[in-house]
Coordinates of C-alpha atoms in Angstrom, one line a residue:
X16 CA 94.6 138.2 102.7
X17 CA 97.1 136.2 105.1
X18 CA 100.6 135.5 103.8
X19 CA 101.7 132.0 105.1
X20 CA 105.4 132.4 104.7
X21 CA 108.2 134.3 103.0
X22 CA 111.2 132.7 101.3
X23 CA 114.6 133.9 101.9
X24 CA 115.2 134.4 98.3
X25 CA 112.7 136.2 95.9
X26 CA 109.9 134.3 95.2
X27 CA 109.2 132.5 91.9
X28 CA 106.1 130.4 92.9
X29 CA 103.2 130.6 95.1
X30 CA 100.1 128.6 96.2
X31 CA 96.9 130.7 96.9
X32 CA 93.6 129.3 98.5
X33 CA 90.1 130.4 97.8
X34 CA 90.0 131.8 101.5
X35 CA 92.9 134.3 100.5
X36 CA 95.6 132.4 102.2
X37 CA 98.9 132.7 100.2
X38 CA 102.1 130.9 100.6
X39 CA 105.1 132.2 98.7
X40 CA 107.9 129.9 97.6
X41 CA 109.9 128.9 94.5
X42 CA 108.4 127.6 91.4
X43 CA 109.5 124.4 89.4
X44 CA 107.9 122.2 86.7
X45 CA 105.9 123.9 84.2
X46 CA 105.6 127.7 84.2
X47 CA 102.2 129.3 84.6
X48 CA 99.2 128.7 86.8
X49 CA 97.3 125.6 87.8
X50 CA 94.1 125.3 89.7
X51 CA 92.5 122.3 91.4
X52 CA 91.5 120.8 94.7
X53 CA 94.5 120.6 97.3
X54 CA 94.9 117.3 99.0
X55 CA 97.8 116.1 101.0
X56 CA 99.5 112.6 100.4
X57 CA 101.5 110.9 103.1
X58 CA 103.5 108.6 101.0
X59 CA 107.3 109.0 101.5
X60 CA 108.1 107.3 98.0
X61 CA 106.2 106.8 94.6
X62 CA 105.8 110.5 93.6
X63 CA 106.1 109.9 90.1
X64 CA 103.4 107.1 90.2
X65 CA 101.1 109.5 92.4
X66 CA 101.4 112.4 89.9
X67 CA 100.6 110.2 87.0
X68 CA 97.7 108.3 88.5
X69 CA 94.5 109.6 86.7
X70 CA 92.4 109.5 89.8
X71 CA 94.3 112.7 90.7
X72 CA 92.9 114.8 87.8
X73 CA 91.8 118.1 88.9
X74 CA 93.7 118.1 92.0
X75 CA 97.0 119.6 93.3
X76 CA 99.0 117.2 95.6
X77 CA 100.6 118.5 98.6
X78 CA 103.5 115.9 99.5
X79 CA 103.8 115.8 103.5
X80 CA 107.2 113.9 103.3
X81 CA 109.5 116.9 102.9
X82 CA 112.3 115.4 100.5
X83 CA 111.1 114.8 96.9
X84 CA 113.2 114.0 94.0
X85 CA 116.0 111.8 94.9
X86 CA 115.1 108.8 92.9
X87 CA 114.5 111.1 89.7
X88 CA 112.0 110.0 87.2
X89 CA 111.9 107.3 84.4
X90 CA 109.8 106.4 81.5
X91 CA 108.5 103.1 83.1
X92 CA 107.0 104.3 86.3
X93 CA 104.2 106.4 85.2
X94 CA 100.6 105.1 85.5
X95 CA 98.6 106.6 83.0
X96 CA 97.6 104.3 80.3
X97 CA 96.3 106.6 77.5
X98 CA 97.5 109.9 75.9
X99 CA 94.3 111.6 77.4
X100 CA 95.4 110.9 81.0
X101 CA 98.9 112.1 80.3
X102 CA 98.4 115.0 82.7
X103 CA 96.8 113.6 85.8
X104 CA 97.5 115.8 88.8
X105 CA 97.6 119.6 87.8
X106 CA 100.1 120.8 90.5
X107 CA 102.3 119.7 93.2
X108 CA 103.5 121.3 96.6
X109 CA 106.9 120.5 98.4
X110 CA 108.5 121.5 101.4
X111 CA 112.2 121.3 100.2
X112 CA 113.6 122.1 96.8
X113 CA 113.6 119.1 94.6
X114 CA 116.7 116.9 95.2
X115 CA 119.1 115.8 92.5
X116 CA 118.4 112.2 91.4
X117 CA 120.4 109.4 92.8
X118 CA 118.9 106.0 91.4
X119 CA 120.2 103.5 89.0
X120 CA 116.9 103.7 87.2
X121 CA 116.6 107.4 86.9
X122 CA 116.7 109.0 83.5
X123 CA 115.2 112.4 84.1
X124 CA 115.6 115.2 86.9
X125 CA 112.2 115.4 88.7
X126 CA 112.2 119.1 87.9
X127 CA 112.5 118.6 84.0
X128 CA 109.9 115.5 84.3
X129 CA 107.5 117.8 85.9
X130 CA 107.8 120.3 83.0
X131 CA 107.5 117.6 80.4
X132 CA 104.3 116.6 82.0
X133 CA 102.8 120.0 82.3
X134 CA 102.7 119.9 86.2
X135 CA 103.1 123.3 87.9
X136 CA 104.9 123.0 91.5
X137 CA 106.0 125.1 94.2
X138 CA 108.5 124.4 97.0
X139 CA 109.9 126.1 100.1
X140 CA 106.5 126.4 101.5
X141 CA 105.1 125.4 105.0
X142 CA 103.4 122.1 104.0
X143 CA 102.8 121.3 107.8
X144 CA 100.5 124.5 107.8
X145 CA 98.9 123.7 104.8
X146 CA 98.3 120.1 105.9
X147 CA 96.6 121.4 109.1
X148 CA 94.5 123.8 106.9
X149 CA 93.1 120.7 105.1
X150 CA 92.9 118.5 108.2
X151 CA 90.5 121.3 110.1
X152 CA 88.6 122.8 107.1
X153 CA 88.7 120.1 104.3
X154 CA 90.3 120.2 100.9
X155 CA 90.3 123.6 99.4
X156 CA 90.2 125.2 95.9
X157 CA 93.6 126.5 95.2
X158 CA 96.0 127.8 92.3
X159 CA 99.6 127.3 92.2
X160 CA 101.9 129.6 90.2
X161 CA 105.4 129.3 88.7
X162 CA 106.8 132.7 87.4
X163 CA 110.4 132.4 86.5
X164 CA 110.6 136.1 86.4
X165 CA 109.2 136.4 89.8
X166 CA 106.2 138.6 88.8
X167 CA 103.4 137.0 90.7
X168 CA 100.1 138.6 90.8
X169 CA 98.8 137.4 94.0
X170 CA 95.3 138.8 93.7
X171 CA 94.7 137.2 90.3
X172 CA 95.8 133.8 91.9
X173 CA 93.2 134.0 94.6
X174 CA 90.6 134.8 92.1
X175 CA 91.7 131.8 89.9
X176 CA 91.3 129.4 93.0
X177 CA 87.8 131.0 93.8
X178 CA 86.6 130.6 90.2
X179 CA 87.6 127.0 89.9
X180 CA 84.2 124.9 89.8
X181 CA 85.4 122.1 92.1
X182 CA 85.1 118.4 91.9
X183 CA 81.7 117.9 93.1
X184 CA 79.2 116.9 90.3
X185 CA 82.1 116.7 88.0
X186 CA 82.5 113.8 85.5
X187 CA 86.3 113.9 85.3
X188 CA 86.6 110.4 84.0
X189 CA 85.5 111.6 80.6
X190 CA 88.5 113.5 80.2
X191 CA 91.2 110.8 80.9
X192 CA 90.3 108.0 78.4
X193 CA 90.9 107.5 75.0
X194 CA 88.4 106.5 72.3
X195 CA 90.3 103.3 70.9
X196 CA 90.2 100.1 72.7
X197 CA 93.5 98.4 73.1
X198 CA 94.9 94.9 74.8
X199 CA 97.4 94.4 77.5
X200 CA 99.4 91.3 78.3
X201 CA 102.4 93.1 80.0
X202 CA 103.2 91.8 83.5
X203 CA 104.3 93.1 86.6
X204 CA 108.0 94.6 86.6
X205 CA 110.8 92.1 87.4
X206 CA 114.5 92.8 88.4
X207 CA 115.8 90.6 85.7
X208 CA 113.0 90.9 82.7
X209 CA 111.8 94.3 83.5
X210 CA 108.1 94.4 82.1
X211 CA 107.7 91.1 80.2
X212 CA 104.4 89.9 78.3
X213 CA 102.4 86.9 78.9
X214 CA 103.1 84.3 76.2
X215 CA 99.8 82.4 77.3
X216 CA 96.7 83.6 79.1
X217 CA 94.0 81.6 80.8
X218 CA 91.4 84.4 80.9
X219 CA 90.0 87.3 78.8
X220 CA 89.2 90.4 80.9
X221 CA 87.4 93.5 79.7
X222 CA 88.5 96.6 81.5
X223 CA 85.9 99.6 81.8
X224 CA 88.1 102.4 81.7
X225 CA 87.6 105.5 83.9
X226 CA 91.3 106.5 84.1
X227 CA 92.9 103.1 84.5
X228 CA 96.4 102.7 86.1
X229 CA 99.1 100.6 84.2
X230 CA 99.7 98.4 87.2
X231 CA 96.1 97.3 87.5
X232 CA 96.4 95.9 84.1
X233 CA 99.8 94.3 84.9
X234 CA 98.3 92.6 87.9
X235 CA 95.6 91.1 85.6
X236 CA 98.2 89.8 83.3
X237 CA 100.0 88.4 86.1
X238 CA 97.2 86.2 87.2
X239 CA 97.0 85.1 83.7
X240 CA 94.6 87.4 82.0
X241 CA 94.7 89.4 78.7
X242 CA 92.8 92.6 79.1
X243 CA 91.0 94.5 76.7
X244 CA 90.5 98.1 77.6
X245 CA 87.5 100.0 76.4
X246 CA 85.6 103.2 77.5
X247 CA 83.6 103.2 80.8
X248 CA 80.6 104.0 78.9
X249 CA 80.6 101.1 76.3
X250 CA 77.5 99.7 75.8
X251 CA 76.8 96.4 77.5
X252 CA 76.1 94.6 74.2
X253 CA 79.7 95.8 72.7
X254 CA 81.3 94.4 75.8
X255 CA 79.5 90.8 75.6
X256 CA 80.7 90.8 71.9
X257 CA 84.2 90.5 73.3
X258 CA 83.2 87.4 75.2
X259 CA 85.0 88.3 78.6
X260 CA 85.5 86.0 81.3
X261 CA 85.4 88.7 83.7
X262 CA 85.0 92.6 83.7
X263 CA 86.9 95.2 85.8
X264 CA 85.8 98.6 86.5
X265 CA 88.8 100.7 86.8
X266 CA 89.9 103.5 88.9
X267 CA 89.5 107.3 87.9
X268 CA 88.9 110.8 89.0
X269 CA 85.9 112.9 89.9
X270 CA 82.4 112.6 91.5
X271 CA 81.0 109.0 91.1
X272 CA 77.4 110.4 91.2
X273 CA 78.2 112.4 88.0
X274 CA 79.8 109.4 86.2
X275 CA 77.2 106.9 86.9
X276 CA 74.8 108.9 84.9
X277 CA 76.8 108.2 82.0
X278 CA 77.8 104.7 82.6
X279 CA 75.1 103.3 85.0
X280 CA 73.3 101.5 82.3
X281 CA 76.3 99.5 81.3
X282 CA 77.1 98.6 84.9
X283 CA 73.4 97.6 85.9
X284 CA 73.4 95.3 83.0
X285 CA 76.8 93.7 83.8
X286 CA 75.5 93.1 87.5
X287 CA 72.4 91.3 86.1
X288 CA 74.8 89.2 83.6
X289 CA 76.4 86.9 86.1
X290 CA 79.7 87.7 85.0
X291 CA 82.5 88.1 87.4
X292 CA 83.1 91.8 88.3
X293 CA 85.9 93.5 90.0
X294 CA 85.5 97.2 91.1
X295 CA 88.6 99.4 92.1
X296 CA 88.5 103.1 93.6
X297 CA 86.1 104.9 91.1
X298 CA 85.0 101.6 89.9
X299 CA 84.2 100.6 93.5
X300 CA 82.1 103.6 93.9
X301 CA 80.1 103.1 90.6
X302 CA 79.4 99.6 91.4
X303 CA 78.0 100.7 94.9
X304 CA 75.9 103.4 93.2
X305 CA 74.5 100.7 90.7
X306 CA 73.6 98.4 93.2
X307 CA 71.6 101.0 94.9
X308 CA 73.8 102.5 97.6
X309 CA 75.0 106.3 97.9
X310 CA 78.3 108.0 97.9
X311 CA 79.3 111.2 99.7
X312 CA 82.3 113.7 99.5
X313 CA 84.9 113.1 102.4
X314 CA 86.4 116.3 104.2
X315 CA 90.1 115.5 103.8
X316 CA 89.6 112.2 101.6
X317 CA 92.3 109.5 101.7
X318 CA 95.6 109.9 100.1
X319 CA 98.8 108.0 101.0
X320 CA 100.3 104.5 101.2
X321 CA 100.2 103.7 104.7
X322 CA 96.4 103.1 105.3
X323 CA 95.4 100.0 107.4
X324 CA 92.5 98.1 106.0
X325 CA 90.7 95.1 107.5
X326 CA 89.6 92.3 105.2
X327 CA 86.5 90.7 107.0
X328 CA 86.8 87.5 104.8
X329 CA 90.1 86.4 106.4
X330 CA 90.5 88.8 109.5
X331 CA 93.8 90.2 107.8
X332 CA 95.0 93.7 108.2
X333 CA 96.6 94.9 105.2
X334 CA 98.7 98.2 104.5
X335 CA 97.3 99.7 101.5
X336 CA 97.6 102.8 99.0
X337 CA 94.7 105.1 98.9
X338 CA 93.5 107.9 96.7
X339 CA 89.9 109.0 96.9
X340 CA 87.8 112.1 98.0
X341 CA 84.5 110.3 97.8
X342 CA 83.3 107.5 99.9
X343 CA 80.5 104.8 99.9
X344 CA 78.0 105.6 102.4
X345 CA 77.7 102.2 104.3
X346 CA 74.2 102.9 105.9
X347 CA 72.7 103.1 102.4
X348 CA 73.8 99.7 101.4
X349 CA 70.9 97.5 100.1
X350 CA 70.1 93.9 101.4
X351 CA 72.4 91.4 99.7
X352 CA 75.3 93.7 99.6
X353 CA 78.0 93.4 102.4
X354 CA 80.9 95.4 103.4
X355 CA 84.0 93.5 103.1
X356 CA 86.8 96.0 103.7
X357 CA 87.0 98.8 106.2
X358 CA 89.6 101.4 106.8
X359 CA 91.1 101.2 110.2
X360 CA 92.0 105.0 110.2
X361 CA 88.4 106.5 110.2
X362 CA 86.0 103.4 109.8
X363 CA 84.8 104.4 106.2
X364 CA 84.0 101.7 103.7
X365 CA 86.9 100.0 101.7
X366 CA 85.2 97.3 100.0
X367 CA 82.1 95.4 99.1
X368 CA 80.8 91.8 97.8
X369 CA 77.4 90.9 96.7
X370 CA 75.9 87.6 98.1
X371 CA 75.6 84.8 95.7
X372 CA 77.3 86.6 92.9
X373 CA 80.9 86.8 91.8
X374 CA 81.0 90.5 92.4
X375 CA 83.7 92.3 94.5
X376 CA 85.1 95.8 94.9
X377 CA 87.7 97.6 97.0
X378 CA 88.0 101.3 97.6
X379 CA 92.0 101.3 98.1
X380 CA 94.4 100.3 95.2
X381 CA 95.2 96.7 95.3
X382 CA 97.8 97.3 92.5
X383 CA 99.9 99.5 94.3
X384 CA 102.8 98.0 96.7
X385 CA 103.0 99.6 99.7
X386 CA 102.7 96.6 101.9
X387 CA 104.6 95.8 99.6
X388 CA 102.2 93.2 98.1
X389 CA 99.5 93.0 100.6
X390 CA 96.5 93.4 98.2
X391 CA 97.7 91.4 95.3
X392 CA 95.4 88.6 96.6
X393 CA 92.4 90.4 95.4
X394 CA 93.4 89.9 91.6
X395 CA 93.9 86.0 92.4
X396 CA 90.4 86.2 94.1
X397 CA 88.7 87.7 90.9
X398 CA 90.7 85.1 88.9
X399 CA 89.2 82.3 91.0
X400 CA 85.7 83.7 90.3
X401 CA 86.7 83.3 86.4
X402 CA 88.0 80.1 86.9
X403 CA 85.0 78.8 88.7
X404 CA 82.8 80.0 85.6
X405 CA 85.1 78.2 83.1
X406 CA 84.6 74.8 84.9

């Protein structure tokens, strides 16, 4: 066992990796132990949105930006859309202690908010060293502990990390969706009106929920769509009874190769139906699998809000938010399926389109706002497909 660091004051928190590496620090959030896959996120803002993104289910988020907490937390900026997705990321790791809030929208100290969301966190650890471990060896299994009394069983923590099953072959989307369908017409946030509802809509969209983020639904409303959200494994025939103008395959966590086994029949029938389709993140990967391509695990994944992606249709480079540990293998794309977007960081796939069909998908998160609105056009592009079919 190697010890990564020693805090100046008695340790109340720790993170242990499956290889026996341990970093001691100061705990915060929910007392106890959380296990998951350790990934680093390079965003400098949006920590509340990140930790409530259901795509992070089963993961511990290491923030590379050292100062976290200064904008506090509020009840509006969380991204989960169902009670079942209320706890997305299982843990968090910070360099500096959590800062006191200083923002006019803040309602909670970030530490108190972490406890409410049942997220276990540790600070005062060497996040640069941990990031280097991930860069050189991939995303490890880990266990994070917060023991207010300072009683940390390091050996038990290492064993907890080793015993965790991991994300490969895990259909985690099953755990972050509810059973009951619901509608959404809430638009994007406005400084004056906040989150207002559409009074009139032009389209009806069915969203297949694998862990959908709220801002996806808000962006759909912003282009004139009322969204009905249903489980990702809802039978095709039930979806058609809702008479949608288009269907969205949402983001979500876990291994797409596992989730496609449960949801593939519905997606295949949607492809054949001719309905406009938009896939996002996990939905993009599921669409690729249904079309005949393959996906593979990434060593480090993409997690951050500063990723450059090129749109081949326009030649534009956009700055996007990403959160994925699996990627579509472009070498396996079948005839008729084209790469529409590509990451300029490492050349991995970030979008697909189907020749002759109103079907598009992206690996990144077009509903997020790092650019700040570089990718919102994708929802307009999808709305254009639906408008064409109404003509």
